[in-house]
Tab-separated table of C-alpha atoms in Angstrom:
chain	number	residue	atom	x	y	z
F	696	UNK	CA	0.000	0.000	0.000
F	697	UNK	CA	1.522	3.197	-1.044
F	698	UNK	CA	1.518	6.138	1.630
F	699	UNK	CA	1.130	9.632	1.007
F	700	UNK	CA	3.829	11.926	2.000
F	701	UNK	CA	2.036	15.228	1.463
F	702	UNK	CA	-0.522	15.076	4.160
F	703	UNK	CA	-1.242	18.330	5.756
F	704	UNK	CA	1.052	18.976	8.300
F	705	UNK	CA	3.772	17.089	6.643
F	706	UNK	CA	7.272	18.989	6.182
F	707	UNK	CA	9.628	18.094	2.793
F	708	UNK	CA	12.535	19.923	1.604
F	709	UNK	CA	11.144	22.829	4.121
F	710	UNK	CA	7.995	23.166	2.506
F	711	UNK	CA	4.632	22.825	5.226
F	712	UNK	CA	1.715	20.698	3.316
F	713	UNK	CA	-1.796	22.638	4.279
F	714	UNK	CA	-4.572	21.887	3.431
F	715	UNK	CA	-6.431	22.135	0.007
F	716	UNK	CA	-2.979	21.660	-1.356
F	717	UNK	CA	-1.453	24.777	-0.116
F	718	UNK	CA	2.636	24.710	0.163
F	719	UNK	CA	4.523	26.878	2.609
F	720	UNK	CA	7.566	27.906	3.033
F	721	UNK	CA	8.619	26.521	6.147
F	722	UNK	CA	12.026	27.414	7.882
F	723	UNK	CA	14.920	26.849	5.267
F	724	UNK	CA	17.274	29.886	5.160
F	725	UNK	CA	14.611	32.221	6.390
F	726	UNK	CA	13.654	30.699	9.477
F	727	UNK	CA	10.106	32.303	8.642
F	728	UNK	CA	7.695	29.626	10.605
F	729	UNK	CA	10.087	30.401	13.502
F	730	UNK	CA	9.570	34.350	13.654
F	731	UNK	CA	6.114	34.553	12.824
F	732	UNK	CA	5.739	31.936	16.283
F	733	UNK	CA	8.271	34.510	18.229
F	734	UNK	CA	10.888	31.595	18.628
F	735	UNK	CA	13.094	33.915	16.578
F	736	UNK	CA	13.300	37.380	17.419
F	737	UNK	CA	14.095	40.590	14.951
F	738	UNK	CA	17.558	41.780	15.824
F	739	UNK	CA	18.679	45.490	16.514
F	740	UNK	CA	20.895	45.694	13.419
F	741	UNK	CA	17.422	44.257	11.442
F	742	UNK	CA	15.132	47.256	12.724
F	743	UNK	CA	18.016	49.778	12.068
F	744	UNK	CA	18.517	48.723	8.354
F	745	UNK	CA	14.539	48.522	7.793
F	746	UNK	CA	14.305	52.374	9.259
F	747	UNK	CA	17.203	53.354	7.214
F	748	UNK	CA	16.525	51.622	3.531
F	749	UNK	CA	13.278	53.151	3.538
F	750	UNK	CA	15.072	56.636	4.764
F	751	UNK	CA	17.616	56.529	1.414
F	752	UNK	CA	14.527	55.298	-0.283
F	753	UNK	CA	12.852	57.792	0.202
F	754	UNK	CA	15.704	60.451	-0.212
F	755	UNK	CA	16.668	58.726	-4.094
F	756	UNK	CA	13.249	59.294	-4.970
F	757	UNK	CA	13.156	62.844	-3.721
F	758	UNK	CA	15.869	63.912	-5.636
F	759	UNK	CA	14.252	62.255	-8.674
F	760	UNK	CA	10.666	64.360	-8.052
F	761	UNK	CA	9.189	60.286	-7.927
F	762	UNK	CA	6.394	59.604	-5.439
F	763	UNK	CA	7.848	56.989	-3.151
F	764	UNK	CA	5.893	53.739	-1.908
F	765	UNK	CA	7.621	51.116	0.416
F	766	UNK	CA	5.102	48.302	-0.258
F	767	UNK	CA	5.588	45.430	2.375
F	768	UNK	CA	3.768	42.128	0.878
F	769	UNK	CA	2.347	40.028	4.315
F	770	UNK	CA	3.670	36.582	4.260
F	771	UNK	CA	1.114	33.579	2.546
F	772	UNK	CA	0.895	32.078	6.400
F	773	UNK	CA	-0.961	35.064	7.444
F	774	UNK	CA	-3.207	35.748	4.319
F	775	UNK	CA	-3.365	32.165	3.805
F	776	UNK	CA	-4.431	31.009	7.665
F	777	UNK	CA	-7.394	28.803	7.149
F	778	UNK	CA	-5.094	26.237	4.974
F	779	UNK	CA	-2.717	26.012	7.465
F	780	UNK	CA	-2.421	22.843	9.723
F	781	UNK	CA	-4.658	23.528	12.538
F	782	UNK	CA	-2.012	23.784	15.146
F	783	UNK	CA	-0.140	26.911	12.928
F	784	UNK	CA	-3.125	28.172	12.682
F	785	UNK	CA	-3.202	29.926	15.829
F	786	UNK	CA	0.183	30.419	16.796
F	787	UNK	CA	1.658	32.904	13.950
F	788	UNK	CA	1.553	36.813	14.213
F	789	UNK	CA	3.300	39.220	11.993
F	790	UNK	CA	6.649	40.043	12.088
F	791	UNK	CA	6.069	43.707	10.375
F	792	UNK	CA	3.526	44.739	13.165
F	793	UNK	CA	5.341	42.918	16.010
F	794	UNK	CA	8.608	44.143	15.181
F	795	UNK	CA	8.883	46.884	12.963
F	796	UNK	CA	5.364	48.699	12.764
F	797	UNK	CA	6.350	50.281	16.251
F	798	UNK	CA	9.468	51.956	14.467
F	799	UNK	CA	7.380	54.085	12.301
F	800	UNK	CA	5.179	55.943	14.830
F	801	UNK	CA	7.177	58.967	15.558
F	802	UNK	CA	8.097	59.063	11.934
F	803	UNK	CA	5.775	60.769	10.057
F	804	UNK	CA	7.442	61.540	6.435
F	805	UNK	CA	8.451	57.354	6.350
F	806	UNK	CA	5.025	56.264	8.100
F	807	UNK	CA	3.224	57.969	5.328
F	808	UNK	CA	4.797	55.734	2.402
F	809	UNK	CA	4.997	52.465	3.985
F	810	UNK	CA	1.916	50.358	2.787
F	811	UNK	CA	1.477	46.863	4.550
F	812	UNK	CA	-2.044	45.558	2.969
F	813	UNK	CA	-2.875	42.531	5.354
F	814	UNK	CA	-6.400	43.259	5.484
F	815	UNK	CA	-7.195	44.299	2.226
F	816	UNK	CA	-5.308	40.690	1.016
F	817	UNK	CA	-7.340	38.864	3.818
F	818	UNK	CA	-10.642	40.606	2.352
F	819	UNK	CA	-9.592	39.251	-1.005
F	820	UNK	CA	-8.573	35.858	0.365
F	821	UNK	CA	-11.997	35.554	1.124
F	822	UNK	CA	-13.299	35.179	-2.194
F	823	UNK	CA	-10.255	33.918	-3.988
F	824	UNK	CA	-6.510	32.875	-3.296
F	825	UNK	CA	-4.206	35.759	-3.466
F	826	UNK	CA	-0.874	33.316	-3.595
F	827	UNK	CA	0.027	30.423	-5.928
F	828	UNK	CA	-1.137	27.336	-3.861
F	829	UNK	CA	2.183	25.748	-4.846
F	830	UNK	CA	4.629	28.990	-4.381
F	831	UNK	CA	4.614	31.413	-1.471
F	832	UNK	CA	4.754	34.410	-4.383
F	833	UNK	CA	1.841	36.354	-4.366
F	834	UNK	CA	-0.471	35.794	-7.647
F	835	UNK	CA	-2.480	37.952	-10.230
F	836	UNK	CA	-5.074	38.295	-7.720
F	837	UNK	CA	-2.947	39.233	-5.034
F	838	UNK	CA	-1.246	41.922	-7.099
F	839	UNK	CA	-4.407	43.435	-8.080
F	840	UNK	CA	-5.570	43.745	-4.818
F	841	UNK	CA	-2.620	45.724	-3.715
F	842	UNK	CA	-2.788	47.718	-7.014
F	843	UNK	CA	-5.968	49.213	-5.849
């Protein structure tokens, strides 16, 4: 009797089987399963290089007269819950609003051109998948959603 390897829940090549045939990246060189759960933490150096890209961002397109938009794409685990196994399900928060959301409070030129879309991808996810059920790249759908 043959066995299937790609139950939900199962973990190959660091790839997490949900359900409905949903693949996500699970830890591999991005340890991502391991800071959305808070077993990882953001470092220092991390929140200082996010603050200062968008900063010289920002600057570049200044100088260029271009209207600048730091668009921060939420991860498929968090736009993509409900396919998770159930015990991820629960258990993962975002890294931008735990870690770096905070940062941009008192910073009112940055905080203005920072866009992270979770809910307007979660309002979409509703009705259709915004990320390639076999990839953890956002899809057409997804796209357009942010477009607008």
């Amino acid at each position: 009797m043959k066995t299937n390897k790609f139950l939900p829940g199962s973990i190959i090549n660091n790839v997490l089987v949900g359900e409905n045939n949903q693949l996500y990246l699970h830890e591999g060189n991005y340890n991502q399963v391991s800071f959305l759960n808070g077993k990882e933490v953001v470092t220092s150096d991390s929140k200082k290089n996010f603050i200062s890209n968008i900063h010289q961002r920002k600057l570049f397109a200044d100088k260029l007269t271009i209207p600048y938009l730091h668009i921060i794409v939420p991860c498929k685990p968090l736009v993509a819950r409900e396919d998770l196994p159930s015990e991820y399900r629960n258990s993962l928060t975002s890294i931008f609003l735990r870690y770096y959301a905070p940062l941009l409070e008192d910073r009112n030129p940055i905080q203005e051109r920072v866009l992270y879309p979770l809910g307007a991808l979660l309002r979409t996810q509703v009705r259709k998948d915004c990320f390639w059920r076999n990839d953890t790249h956002i899809n057409a759908a997804g796209q357009l959603t942010l477009y607008r």
